[in-house]
PDB file of C-alpha atoms in Angstrom:
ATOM      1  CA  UNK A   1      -8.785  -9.369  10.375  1.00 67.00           C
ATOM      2  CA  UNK A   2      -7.942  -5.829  10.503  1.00 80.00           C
ATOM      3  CA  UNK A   3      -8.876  -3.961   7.297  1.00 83.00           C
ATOM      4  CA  UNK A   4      -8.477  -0.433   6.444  1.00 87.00           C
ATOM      5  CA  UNK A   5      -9.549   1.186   2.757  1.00 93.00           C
ATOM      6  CA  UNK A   6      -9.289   4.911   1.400  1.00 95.00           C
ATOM      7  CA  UNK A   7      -9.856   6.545  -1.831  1.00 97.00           C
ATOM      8  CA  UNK A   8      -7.526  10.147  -2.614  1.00 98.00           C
ATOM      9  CA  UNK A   9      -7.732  12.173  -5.877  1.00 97.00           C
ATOM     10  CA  UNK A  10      -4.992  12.363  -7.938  1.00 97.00           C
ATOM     11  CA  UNK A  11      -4.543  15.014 -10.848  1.00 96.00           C
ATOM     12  CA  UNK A  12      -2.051  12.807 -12.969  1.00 96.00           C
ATOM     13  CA  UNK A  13      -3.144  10.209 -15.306  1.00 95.00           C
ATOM     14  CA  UNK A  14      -2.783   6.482 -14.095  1.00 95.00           C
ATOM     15  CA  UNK A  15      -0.579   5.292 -15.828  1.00 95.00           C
ATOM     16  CA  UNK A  16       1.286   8.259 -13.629  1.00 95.00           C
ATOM     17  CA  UNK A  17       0.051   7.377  -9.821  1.00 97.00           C
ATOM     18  CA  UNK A  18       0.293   3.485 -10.952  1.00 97.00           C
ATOM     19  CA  UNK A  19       4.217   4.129 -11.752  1.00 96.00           C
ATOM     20  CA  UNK A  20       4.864   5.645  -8.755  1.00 98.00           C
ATOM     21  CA  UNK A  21       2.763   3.517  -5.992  1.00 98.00           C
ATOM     22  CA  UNK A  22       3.312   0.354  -7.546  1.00 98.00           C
ATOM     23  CA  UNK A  23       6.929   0.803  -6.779  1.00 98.00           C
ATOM     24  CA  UNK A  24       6.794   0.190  -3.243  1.00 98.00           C
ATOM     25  CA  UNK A  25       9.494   2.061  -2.246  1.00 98.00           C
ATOM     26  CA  UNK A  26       7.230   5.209  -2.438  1.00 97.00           C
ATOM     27  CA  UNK A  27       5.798   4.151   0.722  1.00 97.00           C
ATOM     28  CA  UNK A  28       8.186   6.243   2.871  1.00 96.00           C
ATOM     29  CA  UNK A  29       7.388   9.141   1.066  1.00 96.00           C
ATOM     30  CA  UNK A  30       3.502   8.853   2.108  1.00 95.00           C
ATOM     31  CA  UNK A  31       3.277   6.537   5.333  1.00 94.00           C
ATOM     32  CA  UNK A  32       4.388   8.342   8.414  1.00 93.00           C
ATOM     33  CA  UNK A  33       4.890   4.999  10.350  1.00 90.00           C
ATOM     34  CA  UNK A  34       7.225   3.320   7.450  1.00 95.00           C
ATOM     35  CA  UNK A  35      10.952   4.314   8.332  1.00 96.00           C
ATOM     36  CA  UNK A  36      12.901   2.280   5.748  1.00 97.00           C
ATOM     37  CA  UNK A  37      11.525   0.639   2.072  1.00 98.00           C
ATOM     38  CA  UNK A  38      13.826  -0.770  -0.325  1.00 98.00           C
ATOM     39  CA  UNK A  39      13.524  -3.232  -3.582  1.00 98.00           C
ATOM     40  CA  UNK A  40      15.672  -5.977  -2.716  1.00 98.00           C
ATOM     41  CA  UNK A  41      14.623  -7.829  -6.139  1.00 98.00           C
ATOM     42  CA  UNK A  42      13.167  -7.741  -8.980  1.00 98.00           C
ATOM     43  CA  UNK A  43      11.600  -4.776 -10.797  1.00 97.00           C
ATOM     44  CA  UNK A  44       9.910  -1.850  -9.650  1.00 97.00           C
ATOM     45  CA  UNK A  45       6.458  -2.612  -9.475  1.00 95.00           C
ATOM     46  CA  UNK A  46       6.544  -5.551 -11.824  1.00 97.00           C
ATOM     47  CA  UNK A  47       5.063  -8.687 -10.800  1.00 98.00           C
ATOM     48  CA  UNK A  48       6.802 -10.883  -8.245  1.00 98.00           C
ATOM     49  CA  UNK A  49       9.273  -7.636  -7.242  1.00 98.00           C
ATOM     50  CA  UNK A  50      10.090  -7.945  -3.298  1.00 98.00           C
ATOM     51  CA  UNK A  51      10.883  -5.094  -0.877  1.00 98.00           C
ATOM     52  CA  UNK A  52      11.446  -4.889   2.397  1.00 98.00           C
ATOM     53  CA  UNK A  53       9.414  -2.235   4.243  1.00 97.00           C
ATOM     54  CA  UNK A  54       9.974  -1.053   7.921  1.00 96.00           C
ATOM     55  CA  UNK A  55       7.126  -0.086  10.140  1.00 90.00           C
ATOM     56  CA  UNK A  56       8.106   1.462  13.371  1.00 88.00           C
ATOM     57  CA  UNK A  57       5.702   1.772  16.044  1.00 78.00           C
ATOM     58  CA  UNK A  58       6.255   3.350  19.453  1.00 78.00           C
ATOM     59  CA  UNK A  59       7.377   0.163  21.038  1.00 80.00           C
ATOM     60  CA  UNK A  60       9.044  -1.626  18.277  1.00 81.00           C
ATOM     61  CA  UNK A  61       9.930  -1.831  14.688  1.00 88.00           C
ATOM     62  CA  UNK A  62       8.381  -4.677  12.622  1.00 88.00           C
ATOM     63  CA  UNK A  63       9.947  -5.395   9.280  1.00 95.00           C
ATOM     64  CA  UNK A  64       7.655  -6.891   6.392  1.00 96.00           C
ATOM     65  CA  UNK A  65       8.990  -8.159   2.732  1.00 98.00           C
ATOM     66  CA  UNK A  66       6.213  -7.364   0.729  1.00 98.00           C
ATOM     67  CA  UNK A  67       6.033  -9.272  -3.002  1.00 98.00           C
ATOM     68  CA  UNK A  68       3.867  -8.127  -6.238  1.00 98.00           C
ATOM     69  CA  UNK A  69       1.354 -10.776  -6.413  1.00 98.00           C
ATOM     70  CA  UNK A  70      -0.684  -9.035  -8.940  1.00 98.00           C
ATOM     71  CA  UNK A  71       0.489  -6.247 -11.144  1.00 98.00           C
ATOM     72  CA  UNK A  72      -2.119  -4.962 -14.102  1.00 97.00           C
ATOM     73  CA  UNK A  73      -0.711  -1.789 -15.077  1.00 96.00           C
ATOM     74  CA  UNK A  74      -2.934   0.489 -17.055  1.00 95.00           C
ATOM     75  CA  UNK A  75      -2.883  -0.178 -20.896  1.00 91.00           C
ATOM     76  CA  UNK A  76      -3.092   3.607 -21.373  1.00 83.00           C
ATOM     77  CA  UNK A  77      -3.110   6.754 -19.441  1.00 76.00           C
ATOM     78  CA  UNK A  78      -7.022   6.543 -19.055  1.00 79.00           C
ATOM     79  CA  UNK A  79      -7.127   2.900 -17.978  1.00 91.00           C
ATOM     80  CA  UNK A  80      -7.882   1.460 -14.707  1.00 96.00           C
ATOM     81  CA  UNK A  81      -4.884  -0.219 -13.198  1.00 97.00           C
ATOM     82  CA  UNK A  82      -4.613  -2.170  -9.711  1.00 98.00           C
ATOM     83  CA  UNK A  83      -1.412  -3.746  -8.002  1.00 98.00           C
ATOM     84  CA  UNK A  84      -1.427  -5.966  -5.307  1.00 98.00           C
ATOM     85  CA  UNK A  85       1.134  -6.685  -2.454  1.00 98.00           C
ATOM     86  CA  UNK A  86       1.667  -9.712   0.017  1.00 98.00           C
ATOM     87  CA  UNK A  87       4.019  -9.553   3.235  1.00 97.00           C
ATOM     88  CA  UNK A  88       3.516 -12.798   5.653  1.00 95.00           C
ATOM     89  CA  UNK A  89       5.439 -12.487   9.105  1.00 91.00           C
ATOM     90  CA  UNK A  90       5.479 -15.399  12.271  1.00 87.00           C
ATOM     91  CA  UNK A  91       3.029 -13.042  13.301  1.00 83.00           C
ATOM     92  CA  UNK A  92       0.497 -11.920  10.673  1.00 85.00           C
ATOM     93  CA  UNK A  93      -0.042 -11.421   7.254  1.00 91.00           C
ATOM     94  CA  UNK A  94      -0.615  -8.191   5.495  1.00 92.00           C
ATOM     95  CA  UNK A  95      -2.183  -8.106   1.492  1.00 96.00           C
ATOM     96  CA  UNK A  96      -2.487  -4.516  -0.054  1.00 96.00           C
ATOM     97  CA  UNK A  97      -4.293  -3.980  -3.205  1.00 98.00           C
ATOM     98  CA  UNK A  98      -4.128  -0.424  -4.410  1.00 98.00           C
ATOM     99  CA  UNK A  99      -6.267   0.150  -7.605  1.00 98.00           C
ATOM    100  CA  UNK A 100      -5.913   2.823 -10.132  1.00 97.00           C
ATOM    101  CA  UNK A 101      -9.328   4.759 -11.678  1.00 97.00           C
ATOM    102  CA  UNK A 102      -9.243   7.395 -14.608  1.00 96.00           C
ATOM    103  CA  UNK A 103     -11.773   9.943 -14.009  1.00 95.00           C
ATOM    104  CA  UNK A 104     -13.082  12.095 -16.526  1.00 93.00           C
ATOM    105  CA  UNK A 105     -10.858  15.290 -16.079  1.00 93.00           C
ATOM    106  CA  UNK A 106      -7.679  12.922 -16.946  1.00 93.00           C
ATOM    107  CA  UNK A 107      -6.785  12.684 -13.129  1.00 95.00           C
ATOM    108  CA  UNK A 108      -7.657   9.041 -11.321  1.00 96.00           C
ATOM    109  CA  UNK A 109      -9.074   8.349  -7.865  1.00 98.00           C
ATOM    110  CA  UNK A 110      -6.426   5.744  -5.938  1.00 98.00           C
ATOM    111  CA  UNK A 111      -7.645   3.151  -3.761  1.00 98.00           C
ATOM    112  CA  UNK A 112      -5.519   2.063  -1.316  1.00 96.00           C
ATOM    113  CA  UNK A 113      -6.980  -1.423   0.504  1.00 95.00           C
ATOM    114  CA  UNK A 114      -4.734  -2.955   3.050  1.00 91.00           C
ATOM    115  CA  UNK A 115      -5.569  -5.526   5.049  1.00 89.00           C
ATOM    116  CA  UNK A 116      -3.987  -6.883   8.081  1.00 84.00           C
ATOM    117  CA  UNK A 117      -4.599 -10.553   9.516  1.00 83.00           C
ATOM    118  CA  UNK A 118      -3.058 -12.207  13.341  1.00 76.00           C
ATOM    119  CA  UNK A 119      -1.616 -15.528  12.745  1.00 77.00           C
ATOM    120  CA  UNK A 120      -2.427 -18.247  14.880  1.00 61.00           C
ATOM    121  CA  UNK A 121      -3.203 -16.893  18.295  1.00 48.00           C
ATOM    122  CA  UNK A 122      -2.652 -13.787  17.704  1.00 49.00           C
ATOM    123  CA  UNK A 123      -6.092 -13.682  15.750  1.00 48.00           C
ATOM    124  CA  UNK A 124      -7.598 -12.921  19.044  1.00 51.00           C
ATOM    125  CA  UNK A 125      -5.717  -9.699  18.722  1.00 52.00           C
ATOM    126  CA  UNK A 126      -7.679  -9.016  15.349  1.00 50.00           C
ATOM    127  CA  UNK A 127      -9.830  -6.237  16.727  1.00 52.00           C
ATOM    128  CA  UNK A 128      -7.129  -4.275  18.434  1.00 55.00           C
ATOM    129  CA  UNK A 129      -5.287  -4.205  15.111  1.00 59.00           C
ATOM    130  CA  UNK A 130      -8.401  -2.836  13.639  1.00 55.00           C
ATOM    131  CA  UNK A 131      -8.919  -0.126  16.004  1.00 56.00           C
ATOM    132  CA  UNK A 132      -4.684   0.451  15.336  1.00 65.00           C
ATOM    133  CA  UNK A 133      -5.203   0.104  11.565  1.00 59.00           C
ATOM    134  CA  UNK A 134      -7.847   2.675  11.575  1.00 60.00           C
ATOM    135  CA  UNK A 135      -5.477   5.241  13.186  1.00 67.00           C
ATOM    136  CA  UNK A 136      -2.358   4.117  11.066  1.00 68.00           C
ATOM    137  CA  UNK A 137      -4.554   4.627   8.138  1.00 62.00           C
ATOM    138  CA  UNK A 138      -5.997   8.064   9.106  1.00 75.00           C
ATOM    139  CA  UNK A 139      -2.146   9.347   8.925  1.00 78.00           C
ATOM    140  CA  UNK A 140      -1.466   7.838   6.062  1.00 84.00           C
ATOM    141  CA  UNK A 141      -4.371   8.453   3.800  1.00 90.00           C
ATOM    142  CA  UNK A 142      -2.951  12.515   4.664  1.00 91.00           C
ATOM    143  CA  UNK A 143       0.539  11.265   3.676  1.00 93.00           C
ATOM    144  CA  UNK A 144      -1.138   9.534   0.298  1.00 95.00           C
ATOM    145  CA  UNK A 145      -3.482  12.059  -0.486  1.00 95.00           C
ATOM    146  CA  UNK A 146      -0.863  15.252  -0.686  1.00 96.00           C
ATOM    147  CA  UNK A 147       1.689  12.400  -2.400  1.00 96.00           C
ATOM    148  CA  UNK A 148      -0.524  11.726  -5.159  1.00 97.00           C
ATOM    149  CA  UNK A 149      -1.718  15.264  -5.108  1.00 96.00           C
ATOM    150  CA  UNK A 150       1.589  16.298  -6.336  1.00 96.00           C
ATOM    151  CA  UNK A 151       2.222  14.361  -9.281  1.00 96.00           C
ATOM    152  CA  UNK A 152       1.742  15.784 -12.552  1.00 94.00           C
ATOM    153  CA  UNK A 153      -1.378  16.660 -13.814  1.00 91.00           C
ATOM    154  CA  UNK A 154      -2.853  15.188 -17.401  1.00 73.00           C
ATOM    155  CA  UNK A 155      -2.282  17.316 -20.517  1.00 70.00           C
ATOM    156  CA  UNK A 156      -4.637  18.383 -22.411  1.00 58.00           C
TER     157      UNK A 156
END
């Protein structure tokens, strides 16, 4: 199993960053390897909403429909919230939980967790997906951190 986890600031509340990341689609706007995301049902980051995200790499593109398998939005602007995404390929399966904590100055700190098992034999390939993940993740974590960076801030 690969597995790759980050934490960014955010200045908005999270009810805020929730709204935005746990509608899926905001992936392209953040994750410089993601060159198409779409909702093809459902709600935006309601439980059991699908989309179908496209990660190119430099020898191929791999396309993923991701589904909401946990959605626990915050109750108010300084709750915790956490969403929680599932894609399964031939190949591997992918699970993403991205959690949502108020801090103190009204902003939240965003977890993003993703990780990234081989199916079948392609387990034996777990480690080189780490070492890939690691690198994928590097770029995005930028990508998140100036995303979330630039939503709007708490009022006080």
């Amino acid at each position: 199993m690969a597995h790759y986890r980050t934490t960014v600031p955010s200045p908005a509340p999270s009810d805020v960053a929730y709204t935005y990341l746990a509608d899926f689609t905001s992936i392209l706007d953040w994750d410089p390897t993601v060159s198409a995301a779409s909702l093809i049902s459902g709600e935006p980051g309601q439980l059991g909403a699908r989309y179908r995200v496209v990660v190119s790499l430099p020898l191929r593109s791999l396309p993923f429909e991701y589904e909401i398998v946990e959605a626990e939005p915050p109750a108010a602007p300084g709750a915790p919230g956490r969403v929680a995404l599932r894609a399964e390929t031939s190949d591997v399966v992918s699970y993403d939980v991205i959690t949502f904590e108020p801090r103190a100055d009204g902003g939240t700190d965003v977890t993003y967790d993703a990780e990234l098992t081989g199916k079948g034999f392609r387990r034996i390939f777990d480690l080189g997906f780490g070492l890939t993940m690691q690198v994928i993740g590097a770029r995005a974590k930028s990508g998140l951190a100036k995303a979330v960076g630039q939503l709007p801030a708490a009022s006080r």
